[in-house]
PDB file of N, CA and C and ligand atoms in Angstrom:
ATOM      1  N   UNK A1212      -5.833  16.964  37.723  1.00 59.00           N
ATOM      2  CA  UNK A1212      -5.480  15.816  36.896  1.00 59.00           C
ATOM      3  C   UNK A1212      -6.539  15.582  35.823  1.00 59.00           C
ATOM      4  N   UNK A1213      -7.700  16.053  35.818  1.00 79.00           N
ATOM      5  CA  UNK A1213      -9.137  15.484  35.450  1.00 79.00           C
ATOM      6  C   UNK A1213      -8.604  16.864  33.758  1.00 79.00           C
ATOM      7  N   UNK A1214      -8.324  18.072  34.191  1.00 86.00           N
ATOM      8  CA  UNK A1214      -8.131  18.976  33.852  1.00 86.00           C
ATOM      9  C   UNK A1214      -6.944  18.051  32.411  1.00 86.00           C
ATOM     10  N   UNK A1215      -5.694  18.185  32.895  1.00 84.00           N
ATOM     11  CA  UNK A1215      -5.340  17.844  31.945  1.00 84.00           C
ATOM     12  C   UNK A1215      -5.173  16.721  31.357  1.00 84.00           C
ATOM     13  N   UNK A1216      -6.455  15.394  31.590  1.00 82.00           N
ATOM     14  CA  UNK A1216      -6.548  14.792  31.033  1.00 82.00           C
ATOM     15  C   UNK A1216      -7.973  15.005  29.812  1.00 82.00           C
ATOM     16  N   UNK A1217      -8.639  16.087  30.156  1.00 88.00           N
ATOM     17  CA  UNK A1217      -9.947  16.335  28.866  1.00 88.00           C
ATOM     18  C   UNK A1217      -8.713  17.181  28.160  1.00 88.00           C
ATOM     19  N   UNK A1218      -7.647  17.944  28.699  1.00 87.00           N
ATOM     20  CA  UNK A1218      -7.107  18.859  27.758  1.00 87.00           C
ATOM     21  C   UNK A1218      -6.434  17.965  26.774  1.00 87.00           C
ATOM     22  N   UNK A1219      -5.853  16.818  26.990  1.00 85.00           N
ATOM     23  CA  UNK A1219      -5.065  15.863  26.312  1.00 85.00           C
ATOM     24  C   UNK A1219      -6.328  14.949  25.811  1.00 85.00           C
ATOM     25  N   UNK A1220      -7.328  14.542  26.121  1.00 86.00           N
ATOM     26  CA  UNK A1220      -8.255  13.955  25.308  1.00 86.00           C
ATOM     27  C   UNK A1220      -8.665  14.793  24.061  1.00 86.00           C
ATOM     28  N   UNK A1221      -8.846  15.873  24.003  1.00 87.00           N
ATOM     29  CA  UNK A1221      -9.693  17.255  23.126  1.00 87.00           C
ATOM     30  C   UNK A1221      -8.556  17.344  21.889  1.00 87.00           C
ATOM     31  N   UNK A1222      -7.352  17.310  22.425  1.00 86.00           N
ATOM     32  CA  UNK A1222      -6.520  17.255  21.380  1.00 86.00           C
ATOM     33  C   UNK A1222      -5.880  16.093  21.128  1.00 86.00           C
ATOM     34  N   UNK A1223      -6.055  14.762  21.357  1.00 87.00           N
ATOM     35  CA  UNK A1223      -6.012  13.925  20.334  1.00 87.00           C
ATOM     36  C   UNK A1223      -7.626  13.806  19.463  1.00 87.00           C
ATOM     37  N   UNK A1224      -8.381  13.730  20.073  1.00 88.00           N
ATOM     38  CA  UNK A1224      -9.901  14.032  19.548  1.00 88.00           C
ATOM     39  C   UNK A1224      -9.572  14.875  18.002  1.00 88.00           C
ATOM     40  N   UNK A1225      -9.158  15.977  18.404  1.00 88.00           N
ATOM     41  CA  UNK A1225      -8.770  16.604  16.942  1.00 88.00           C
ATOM     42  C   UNK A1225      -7.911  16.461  16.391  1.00 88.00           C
ATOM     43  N   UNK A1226      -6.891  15.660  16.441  1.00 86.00           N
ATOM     44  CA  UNK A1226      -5.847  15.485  15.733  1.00 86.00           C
ATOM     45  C   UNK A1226      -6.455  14.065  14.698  1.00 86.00           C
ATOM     46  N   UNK A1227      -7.289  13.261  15.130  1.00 89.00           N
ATOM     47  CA  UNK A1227      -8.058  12.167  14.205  1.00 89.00           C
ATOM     48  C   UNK A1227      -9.717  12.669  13.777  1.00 89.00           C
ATOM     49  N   UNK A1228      -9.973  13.818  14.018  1.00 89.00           N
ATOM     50  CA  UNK A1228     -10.844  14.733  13.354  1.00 89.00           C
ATOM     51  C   UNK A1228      -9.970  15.089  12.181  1.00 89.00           C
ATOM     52  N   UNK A1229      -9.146  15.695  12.129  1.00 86.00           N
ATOM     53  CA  UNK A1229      -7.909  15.889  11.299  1.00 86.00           C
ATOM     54  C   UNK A1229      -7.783  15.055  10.163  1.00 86.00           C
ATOM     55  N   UNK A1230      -7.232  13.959  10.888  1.00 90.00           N
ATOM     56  CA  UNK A1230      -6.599  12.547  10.004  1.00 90.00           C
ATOM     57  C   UNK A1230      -8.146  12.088   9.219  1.00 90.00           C
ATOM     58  N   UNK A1231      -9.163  12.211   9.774  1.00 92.00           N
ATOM     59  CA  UNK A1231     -10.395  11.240   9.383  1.00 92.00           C
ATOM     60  C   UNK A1231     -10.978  12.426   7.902  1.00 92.00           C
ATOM     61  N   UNK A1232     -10.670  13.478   8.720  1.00 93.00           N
ATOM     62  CA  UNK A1232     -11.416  14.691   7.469  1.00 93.00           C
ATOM     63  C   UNK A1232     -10.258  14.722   6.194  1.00 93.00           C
ATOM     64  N   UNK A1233      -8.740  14.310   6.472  1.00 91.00           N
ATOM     65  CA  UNK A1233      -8.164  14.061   5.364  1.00 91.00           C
ATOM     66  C   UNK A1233      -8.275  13.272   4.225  1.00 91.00           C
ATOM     67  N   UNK A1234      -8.560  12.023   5.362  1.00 93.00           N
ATOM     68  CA  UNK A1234      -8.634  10.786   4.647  1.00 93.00           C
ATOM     69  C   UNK A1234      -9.910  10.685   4.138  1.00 93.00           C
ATOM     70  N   UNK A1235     -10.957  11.124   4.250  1.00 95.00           N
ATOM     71  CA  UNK A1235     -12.213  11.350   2.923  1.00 95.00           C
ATOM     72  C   UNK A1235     -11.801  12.122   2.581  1.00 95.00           C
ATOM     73  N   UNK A1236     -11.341  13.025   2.343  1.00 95.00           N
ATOM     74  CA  UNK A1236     -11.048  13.835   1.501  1.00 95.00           C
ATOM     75  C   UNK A1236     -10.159  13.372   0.344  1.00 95.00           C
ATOM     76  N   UNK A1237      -8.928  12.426   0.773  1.00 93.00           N
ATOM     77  CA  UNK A1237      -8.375  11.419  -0.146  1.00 93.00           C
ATOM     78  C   UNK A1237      -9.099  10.221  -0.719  1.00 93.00           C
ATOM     79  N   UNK A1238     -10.218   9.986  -0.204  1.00 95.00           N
ATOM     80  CA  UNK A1238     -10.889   8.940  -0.819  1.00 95.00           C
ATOM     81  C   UNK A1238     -12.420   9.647  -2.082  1.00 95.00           C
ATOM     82  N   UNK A1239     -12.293  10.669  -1.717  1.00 96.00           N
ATOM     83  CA  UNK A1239     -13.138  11.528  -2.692  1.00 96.00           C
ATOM     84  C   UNK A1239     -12.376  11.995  -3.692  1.00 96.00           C
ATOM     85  N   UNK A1240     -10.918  11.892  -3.811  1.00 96.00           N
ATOM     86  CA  UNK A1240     -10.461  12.644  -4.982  1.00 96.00           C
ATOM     87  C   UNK A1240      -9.686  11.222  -5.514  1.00 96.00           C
ATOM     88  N   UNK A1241      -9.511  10.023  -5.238  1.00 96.00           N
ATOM     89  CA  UNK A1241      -9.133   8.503  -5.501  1.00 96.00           C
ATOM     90  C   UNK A1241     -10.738   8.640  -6.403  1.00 96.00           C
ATOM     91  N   UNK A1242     -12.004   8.413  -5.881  1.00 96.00           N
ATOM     92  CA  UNK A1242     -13.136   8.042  -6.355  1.00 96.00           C
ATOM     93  C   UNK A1242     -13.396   8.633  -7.867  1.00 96.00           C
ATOM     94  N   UNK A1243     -13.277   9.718  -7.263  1.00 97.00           N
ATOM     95  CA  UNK A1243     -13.158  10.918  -9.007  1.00 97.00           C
ATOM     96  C   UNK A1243     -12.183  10.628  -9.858  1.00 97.00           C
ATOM     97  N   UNK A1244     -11.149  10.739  -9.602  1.00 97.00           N
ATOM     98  CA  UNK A1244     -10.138   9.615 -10.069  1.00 97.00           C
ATOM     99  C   UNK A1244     -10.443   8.614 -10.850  1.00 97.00           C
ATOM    100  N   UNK A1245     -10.906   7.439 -10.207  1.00 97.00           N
ATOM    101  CA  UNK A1245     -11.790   6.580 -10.636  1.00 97.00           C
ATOM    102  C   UNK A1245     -12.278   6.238 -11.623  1.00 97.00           C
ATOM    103  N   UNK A1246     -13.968   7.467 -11.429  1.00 97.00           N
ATOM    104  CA  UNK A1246     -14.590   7.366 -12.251  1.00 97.00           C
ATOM    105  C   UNK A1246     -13.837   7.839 -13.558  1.00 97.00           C
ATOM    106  N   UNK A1247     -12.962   8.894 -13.454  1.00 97.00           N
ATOM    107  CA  UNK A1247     -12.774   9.441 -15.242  1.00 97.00           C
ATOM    108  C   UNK A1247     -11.926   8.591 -15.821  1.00 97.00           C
ATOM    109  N   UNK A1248     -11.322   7.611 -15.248  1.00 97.00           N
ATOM    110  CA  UNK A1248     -10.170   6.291 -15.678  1.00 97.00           C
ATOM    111  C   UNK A1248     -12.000   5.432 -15.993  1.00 97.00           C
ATOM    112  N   UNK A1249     -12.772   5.222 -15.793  1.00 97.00           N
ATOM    113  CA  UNK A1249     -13.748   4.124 -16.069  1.00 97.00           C
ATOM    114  C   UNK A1249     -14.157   5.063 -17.352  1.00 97.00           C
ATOM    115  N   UNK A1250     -14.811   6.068 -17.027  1.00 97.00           N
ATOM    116  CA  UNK A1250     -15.755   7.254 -18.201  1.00 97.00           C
ATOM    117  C   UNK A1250     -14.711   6.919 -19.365  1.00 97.00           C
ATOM    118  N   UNK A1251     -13.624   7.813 -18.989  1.00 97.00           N
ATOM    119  CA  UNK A1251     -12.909   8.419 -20.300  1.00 97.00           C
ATOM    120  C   UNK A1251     -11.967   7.108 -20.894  1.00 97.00           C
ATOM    121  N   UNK A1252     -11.500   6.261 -20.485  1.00 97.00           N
ATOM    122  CA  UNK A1252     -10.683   5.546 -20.777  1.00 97.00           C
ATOM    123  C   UNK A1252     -10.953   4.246 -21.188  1.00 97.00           C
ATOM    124  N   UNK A1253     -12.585   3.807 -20.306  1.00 96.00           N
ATOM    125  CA  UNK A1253     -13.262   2.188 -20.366  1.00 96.00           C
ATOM    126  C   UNK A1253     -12.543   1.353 -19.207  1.00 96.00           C
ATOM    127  N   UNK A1254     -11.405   1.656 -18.159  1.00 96.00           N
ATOM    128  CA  UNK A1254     -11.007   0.957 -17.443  1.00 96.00           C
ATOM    129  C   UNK A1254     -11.920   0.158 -16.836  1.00 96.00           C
ATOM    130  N   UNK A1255     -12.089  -1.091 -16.096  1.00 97.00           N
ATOM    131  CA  UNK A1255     -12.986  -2.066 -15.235  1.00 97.00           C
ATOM    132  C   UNK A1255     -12.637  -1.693 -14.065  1.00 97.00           C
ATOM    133  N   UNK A1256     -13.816  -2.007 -13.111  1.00 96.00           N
ATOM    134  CA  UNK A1256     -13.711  -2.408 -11.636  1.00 96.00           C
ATOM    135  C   UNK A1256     -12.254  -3.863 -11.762  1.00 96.00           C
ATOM    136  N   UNK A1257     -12.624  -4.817 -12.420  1.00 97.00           N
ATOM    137  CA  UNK A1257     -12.002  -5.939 -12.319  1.00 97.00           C
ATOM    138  C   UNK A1257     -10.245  -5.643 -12.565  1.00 97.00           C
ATOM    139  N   UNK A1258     -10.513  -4.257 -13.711  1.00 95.00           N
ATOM    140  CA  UNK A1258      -8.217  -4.384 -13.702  1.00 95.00           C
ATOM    141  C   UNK A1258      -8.384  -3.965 -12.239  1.00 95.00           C
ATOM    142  N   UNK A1259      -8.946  -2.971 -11.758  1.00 95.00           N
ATOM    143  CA  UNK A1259      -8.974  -2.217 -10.481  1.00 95.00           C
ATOM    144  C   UNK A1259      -8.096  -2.959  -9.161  1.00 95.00           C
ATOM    145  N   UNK A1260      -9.252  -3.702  -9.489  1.00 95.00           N
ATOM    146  CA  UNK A1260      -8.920  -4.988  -8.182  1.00 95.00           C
ATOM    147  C   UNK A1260      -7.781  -5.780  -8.933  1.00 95.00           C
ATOM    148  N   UNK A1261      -7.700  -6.448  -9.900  1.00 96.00           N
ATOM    149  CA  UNK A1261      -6.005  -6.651 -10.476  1.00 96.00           C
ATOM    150  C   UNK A1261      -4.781  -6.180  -9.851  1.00 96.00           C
ATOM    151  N   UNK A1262      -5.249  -5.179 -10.446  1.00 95.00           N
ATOM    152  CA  UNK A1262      -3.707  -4.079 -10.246  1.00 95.00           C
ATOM    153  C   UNK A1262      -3.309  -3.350  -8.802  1.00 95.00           C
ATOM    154  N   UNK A1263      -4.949  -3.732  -7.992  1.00 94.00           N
ATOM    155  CA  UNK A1263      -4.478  -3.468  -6.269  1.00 94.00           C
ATOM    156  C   UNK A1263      -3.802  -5.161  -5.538  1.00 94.00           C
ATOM    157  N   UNK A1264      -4.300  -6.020  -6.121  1.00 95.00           N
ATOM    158  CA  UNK A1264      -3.418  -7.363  -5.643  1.00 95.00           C
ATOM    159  C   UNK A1264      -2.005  -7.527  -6.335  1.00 95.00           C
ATOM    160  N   UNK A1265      -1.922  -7.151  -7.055  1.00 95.00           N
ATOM    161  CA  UNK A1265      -0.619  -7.165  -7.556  1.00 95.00           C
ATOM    162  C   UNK A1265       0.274  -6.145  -6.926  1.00 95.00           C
ATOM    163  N   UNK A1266       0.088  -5.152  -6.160  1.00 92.00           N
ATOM    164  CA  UNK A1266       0.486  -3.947  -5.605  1.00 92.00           C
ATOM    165  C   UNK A1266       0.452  -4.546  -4.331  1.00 92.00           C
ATOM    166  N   UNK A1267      -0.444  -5.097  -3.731  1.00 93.00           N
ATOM    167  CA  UNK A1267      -0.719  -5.552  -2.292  1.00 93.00           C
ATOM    168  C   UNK A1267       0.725  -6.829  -2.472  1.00 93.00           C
ATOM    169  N   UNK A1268       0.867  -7.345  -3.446  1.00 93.00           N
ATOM    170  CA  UNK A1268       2.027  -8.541  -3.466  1.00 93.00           C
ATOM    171  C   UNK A1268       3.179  -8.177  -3.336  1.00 93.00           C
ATOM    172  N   UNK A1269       3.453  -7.108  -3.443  1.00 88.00           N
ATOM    173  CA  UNK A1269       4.759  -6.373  -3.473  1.00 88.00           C
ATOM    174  C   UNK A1269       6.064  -6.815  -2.321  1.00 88.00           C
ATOM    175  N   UNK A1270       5.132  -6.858  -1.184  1.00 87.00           N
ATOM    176  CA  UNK A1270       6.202  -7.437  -0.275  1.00 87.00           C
ATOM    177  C   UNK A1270       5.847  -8.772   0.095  1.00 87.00           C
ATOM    178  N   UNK A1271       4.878  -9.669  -1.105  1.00 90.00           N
ATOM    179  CA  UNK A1271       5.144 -11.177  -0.694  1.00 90.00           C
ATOM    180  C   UNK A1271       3.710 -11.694  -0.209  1.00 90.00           C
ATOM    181  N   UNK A1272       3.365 -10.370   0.234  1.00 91.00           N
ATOM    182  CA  UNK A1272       2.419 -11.410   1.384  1.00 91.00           C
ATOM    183  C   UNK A1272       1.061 -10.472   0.847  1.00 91.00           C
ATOM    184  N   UNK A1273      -0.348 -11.589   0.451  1.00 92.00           N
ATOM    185  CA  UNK A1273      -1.888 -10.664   0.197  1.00 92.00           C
ATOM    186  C   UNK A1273      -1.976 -10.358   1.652  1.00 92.00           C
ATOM    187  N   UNK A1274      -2.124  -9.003   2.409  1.00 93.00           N
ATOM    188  CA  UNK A1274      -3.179  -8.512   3.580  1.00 93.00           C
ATOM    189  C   UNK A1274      -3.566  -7.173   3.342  1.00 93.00           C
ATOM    190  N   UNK A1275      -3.723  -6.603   2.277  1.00 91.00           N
ATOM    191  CA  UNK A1275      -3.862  -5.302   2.206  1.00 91.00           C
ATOM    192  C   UNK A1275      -3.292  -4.252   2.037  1.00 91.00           C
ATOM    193  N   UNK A1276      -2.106  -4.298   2.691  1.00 88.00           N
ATOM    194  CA  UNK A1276      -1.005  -3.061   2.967  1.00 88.00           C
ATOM    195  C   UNK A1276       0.955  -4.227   2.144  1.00 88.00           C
ATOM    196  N   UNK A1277       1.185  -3.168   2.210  1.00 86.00           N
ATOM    197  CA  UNK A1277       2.818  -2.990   1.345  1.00 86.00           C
ATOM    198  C   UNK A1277       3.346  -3.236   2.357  1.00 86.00           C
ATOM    199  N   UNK A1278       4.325  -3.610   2.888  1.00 84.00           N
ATOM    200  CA  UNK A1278       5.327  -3.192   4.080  1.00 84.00           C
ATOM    201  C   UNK A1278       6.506  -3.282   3.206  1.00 84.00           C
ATOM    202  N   UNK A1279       7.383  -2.461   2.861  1.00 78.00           N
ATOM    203  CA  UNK A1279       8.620  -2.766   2.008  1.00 78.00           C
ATOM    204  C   UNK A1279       9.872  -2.557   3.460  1.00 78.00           C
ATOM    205  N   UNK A1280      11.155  -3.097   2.943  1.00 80.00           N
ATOM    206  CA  UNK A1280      11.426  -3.204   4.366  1.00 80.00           C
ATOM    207  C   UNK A1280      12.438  -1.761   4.250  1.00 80.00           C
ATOM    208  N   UNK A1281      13.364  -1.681   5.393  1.00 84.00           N
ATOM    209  CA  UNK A1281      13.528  -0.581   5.744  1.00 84.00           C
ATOM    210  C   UNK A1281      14.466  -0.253   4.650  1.00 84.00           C
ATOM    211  N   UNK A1282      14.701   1.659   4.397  1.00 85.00           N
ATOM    212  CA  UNK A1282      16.160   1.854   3.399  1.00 85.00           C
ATOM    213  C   UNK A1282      17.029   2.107   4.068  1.00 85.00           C
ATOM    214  N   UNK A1283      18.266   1.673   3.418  1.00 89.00           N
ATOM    215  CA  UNK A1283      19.579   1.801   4.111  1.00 89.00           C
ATOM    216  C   UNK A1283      20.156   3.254   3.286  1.00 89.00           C
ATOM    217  N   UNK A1284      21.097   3.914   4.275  1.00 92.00           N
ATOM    218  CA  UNK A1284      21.753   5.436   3.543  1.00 92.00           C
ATOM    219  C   UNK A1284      22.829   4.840   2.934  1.00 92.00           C
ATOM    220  N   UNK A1285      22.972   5.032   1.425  1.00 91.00           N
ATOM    221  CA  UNK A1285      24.127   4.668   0.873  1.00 91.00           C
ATOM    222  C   UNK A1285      25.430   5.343   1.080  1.00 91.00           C
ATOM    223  N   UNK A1286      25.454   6.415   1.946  1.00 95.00           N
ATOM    224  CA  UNK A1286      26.923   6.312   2.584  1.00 95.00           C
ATOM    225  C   UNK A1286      27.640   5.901   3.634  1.00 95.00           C
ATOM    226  N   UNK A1287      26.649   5.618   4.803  1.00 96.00           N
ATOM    227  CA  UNK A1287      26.613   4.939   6.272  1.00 96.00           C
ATOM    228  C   UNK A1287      26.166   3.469   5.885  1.00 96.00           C
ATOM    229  N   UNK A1288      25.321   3.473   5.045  1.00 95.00           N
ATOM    230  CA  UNK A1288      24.771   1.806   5.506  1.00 95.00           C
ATOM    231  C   UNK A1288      23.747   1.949   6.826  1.00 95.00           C
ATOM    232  N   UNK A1289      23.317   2.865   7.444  1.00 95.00           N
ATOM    233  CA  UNK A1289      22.660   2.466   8.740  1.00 95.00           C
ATOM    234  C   UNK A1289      20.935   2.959   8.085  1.00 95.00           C
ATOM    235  N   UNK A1290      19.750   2.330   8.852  1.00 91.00           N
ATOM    236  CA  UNK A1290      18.964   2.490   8.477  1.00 91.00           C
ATOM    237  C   UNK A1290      18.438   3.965   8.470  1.00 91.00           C
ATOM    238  N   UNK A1291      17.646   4.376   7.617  1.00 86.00           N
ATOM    239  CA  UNK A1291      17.051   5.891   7.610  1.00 86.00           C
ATOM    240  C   UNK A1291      15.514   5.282   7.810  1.00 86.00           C
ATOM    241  N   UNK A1292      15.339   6.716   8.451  1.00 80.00           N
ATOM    242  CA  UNK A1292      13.430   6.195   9.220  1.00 80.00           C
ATOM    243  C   UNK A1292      12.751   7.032   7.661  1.00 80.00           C
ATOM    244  N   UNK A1293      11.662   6.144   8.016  1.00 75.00           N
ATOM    245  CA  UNK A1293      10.701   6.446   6.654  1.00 75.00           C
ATOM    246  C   UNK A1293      10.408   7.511   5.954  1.00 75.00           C
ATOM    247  N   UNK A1294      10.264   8.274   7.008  1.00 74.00           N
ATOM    248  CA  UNK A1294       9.521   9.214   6.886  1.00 74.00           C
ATOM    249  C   UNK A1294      10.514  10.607   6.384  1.00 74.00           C
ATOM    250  N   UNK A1295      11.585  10.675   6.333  1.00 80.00           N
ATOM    251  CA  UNK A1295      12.756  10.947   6.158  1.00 80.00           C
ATOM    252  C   UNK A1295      13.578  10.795   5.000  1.00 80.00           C
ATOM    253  N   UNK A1296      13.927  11.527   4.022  1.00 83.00           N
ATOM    254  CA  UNK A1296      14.573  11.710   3.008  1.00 83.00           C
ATOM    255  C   UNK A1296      15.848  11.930   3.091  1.00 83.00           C
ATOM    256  N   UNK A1297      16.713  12.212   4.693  1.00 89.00           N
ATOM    257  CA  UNK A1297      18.148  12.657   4.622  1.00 89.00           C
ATOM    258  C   UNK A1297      18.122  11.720   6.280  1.00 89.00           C
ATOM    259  N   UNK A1298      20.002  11.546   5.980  1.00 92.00           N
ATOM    260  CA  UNK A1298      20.191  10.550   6.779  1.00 92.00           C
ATOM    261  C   UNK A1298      20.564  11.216   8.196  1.00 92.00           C
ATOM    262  N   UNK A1299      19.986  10.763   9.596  1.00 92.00           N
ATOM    263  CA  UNK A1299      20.649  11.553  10.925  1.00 92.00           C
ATOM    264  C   UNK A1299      21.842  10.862  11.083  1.00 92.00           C
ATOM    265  N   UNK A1300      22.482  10.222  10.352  1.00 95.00           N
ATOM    266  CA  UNK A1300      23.685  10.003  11.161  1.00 95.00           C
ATOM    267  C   UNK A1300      24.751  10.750  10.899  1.00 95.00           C
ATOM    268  N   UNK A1301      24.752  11.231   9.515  1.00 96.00           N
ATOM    269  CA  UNK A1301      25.780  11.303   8.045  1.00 96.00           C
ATOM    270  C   UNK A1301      25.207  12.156   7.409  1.00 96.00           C
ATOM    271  N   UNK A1302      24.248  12.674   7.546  1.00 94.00           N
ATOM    272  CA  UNK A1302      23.714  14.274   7.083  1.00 94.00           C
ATOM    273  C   UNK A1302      23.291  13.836   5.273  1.00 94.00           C
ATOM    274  N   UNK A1303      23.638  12.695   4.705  1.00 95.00           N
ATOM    275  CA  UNK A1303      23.593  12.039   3.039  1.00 95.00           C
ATOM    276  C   UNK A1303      22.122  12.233   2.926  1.00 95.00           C
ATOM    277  N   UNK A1304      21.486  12.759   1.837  1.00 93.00           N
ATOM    278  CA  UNK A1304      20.286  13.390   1.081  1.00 93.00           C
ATOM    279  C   UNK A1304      20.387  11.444   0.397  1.00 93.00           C
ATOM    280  N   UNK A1305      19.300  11.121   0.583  1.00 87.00           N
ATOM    281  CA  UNK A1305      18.724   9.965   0.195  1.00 87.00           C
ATOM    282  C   UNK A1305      17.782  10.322  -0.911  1.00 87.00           C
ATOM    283  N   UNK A1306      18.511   9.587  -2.327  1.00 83.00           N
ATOM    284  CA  UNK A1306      17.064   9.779  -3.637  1.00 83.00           C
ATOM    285  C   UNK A1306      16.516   8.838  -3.208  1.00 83.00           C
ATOM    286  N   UNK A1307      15.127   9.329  -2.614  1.00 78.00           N
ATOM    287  CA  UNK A1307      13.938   8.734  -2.216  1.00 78.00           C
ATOM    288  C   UNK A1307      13.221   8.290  -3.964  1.00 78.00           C
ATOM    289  N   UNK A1308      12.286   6.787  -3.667  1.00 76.00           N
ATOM    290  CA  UNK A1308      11.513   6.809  -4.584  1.00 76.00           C
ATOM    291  C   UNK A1308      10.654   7.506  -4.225  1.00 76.00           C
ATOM    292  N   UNK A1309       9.943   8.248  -5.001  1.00 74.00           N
ATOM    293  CA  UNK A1309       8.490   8.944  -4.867  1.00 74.00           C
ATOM    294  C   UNK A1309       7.196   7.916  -4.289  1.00 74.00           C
ATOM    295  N   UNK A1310       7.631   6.871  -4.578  1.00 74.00           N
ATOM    296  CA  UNK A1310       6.095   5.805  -4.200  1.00 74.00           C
ATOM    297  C   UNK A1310       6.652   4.906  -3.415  1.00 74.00           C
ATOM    298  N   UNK A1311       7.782   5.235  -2.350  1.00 72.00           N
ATOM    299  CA  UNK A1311       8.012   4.399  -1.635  1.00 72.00           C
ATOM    300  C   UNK A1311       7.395   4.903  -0.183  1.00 72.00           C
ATOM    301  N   UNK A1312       6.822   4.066   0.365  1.00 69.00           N
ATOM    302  CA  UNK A1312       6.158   4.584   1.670  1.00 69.00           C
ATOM    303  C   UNK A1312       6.731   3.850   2.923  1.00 69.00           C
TER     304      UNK A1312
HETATM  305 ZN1  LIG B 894      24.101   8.054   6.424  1.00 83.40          ZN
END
């Protein structure tokens, strides 16, 4: 039991080794980002923070995160999971927005 519980610890262990080495990795290429919108362009820290509360308002409420609510498949009507661009009920290819999360 001991056995396959380090085997199941080791691999969630790396699966947020994973997620954590992504996610700097996304926050190093946001940063660079960044800077050449400040360098090349003159953008502020201050639109920065602007234009992330106004984005954070999206569904109503300031806490940080978006929650937009769920999409419906326009040929069923039944909900499609997020993560998902085509519908399981009804097989319908959903035009996803690109920046909908
Ligand atoms: Zn459907």
């Amino acid at each position: 039991m001991s056995d396959l519980f380090e085997q199941i610890s080791k691999k969630v262990e790396g699966r947020e080794e994973l997620s954590r080495s992504r996610f700097e990795r996304l926050m190093l290429i946001t940063e660079g980002l960044w800077e050449i919108m400040k360098k090349e362009h003159n953008y502020s820290d201050e639109k920065l923070v602007e234009m992330i509360r106004e984005i954070d308002l999206k569904d109503g409420i300031r806490d940080g995160r978006v929650l937009l609510p769920p999409i419906k498949c326009d040929a069923c009507n039944k909900t499609i999971d997020k993560g998902s661009n085509k519908c399981i009920y009804c097989g319908n290819i959903i035009d996803m927005d690109i920046f909908y999360r």
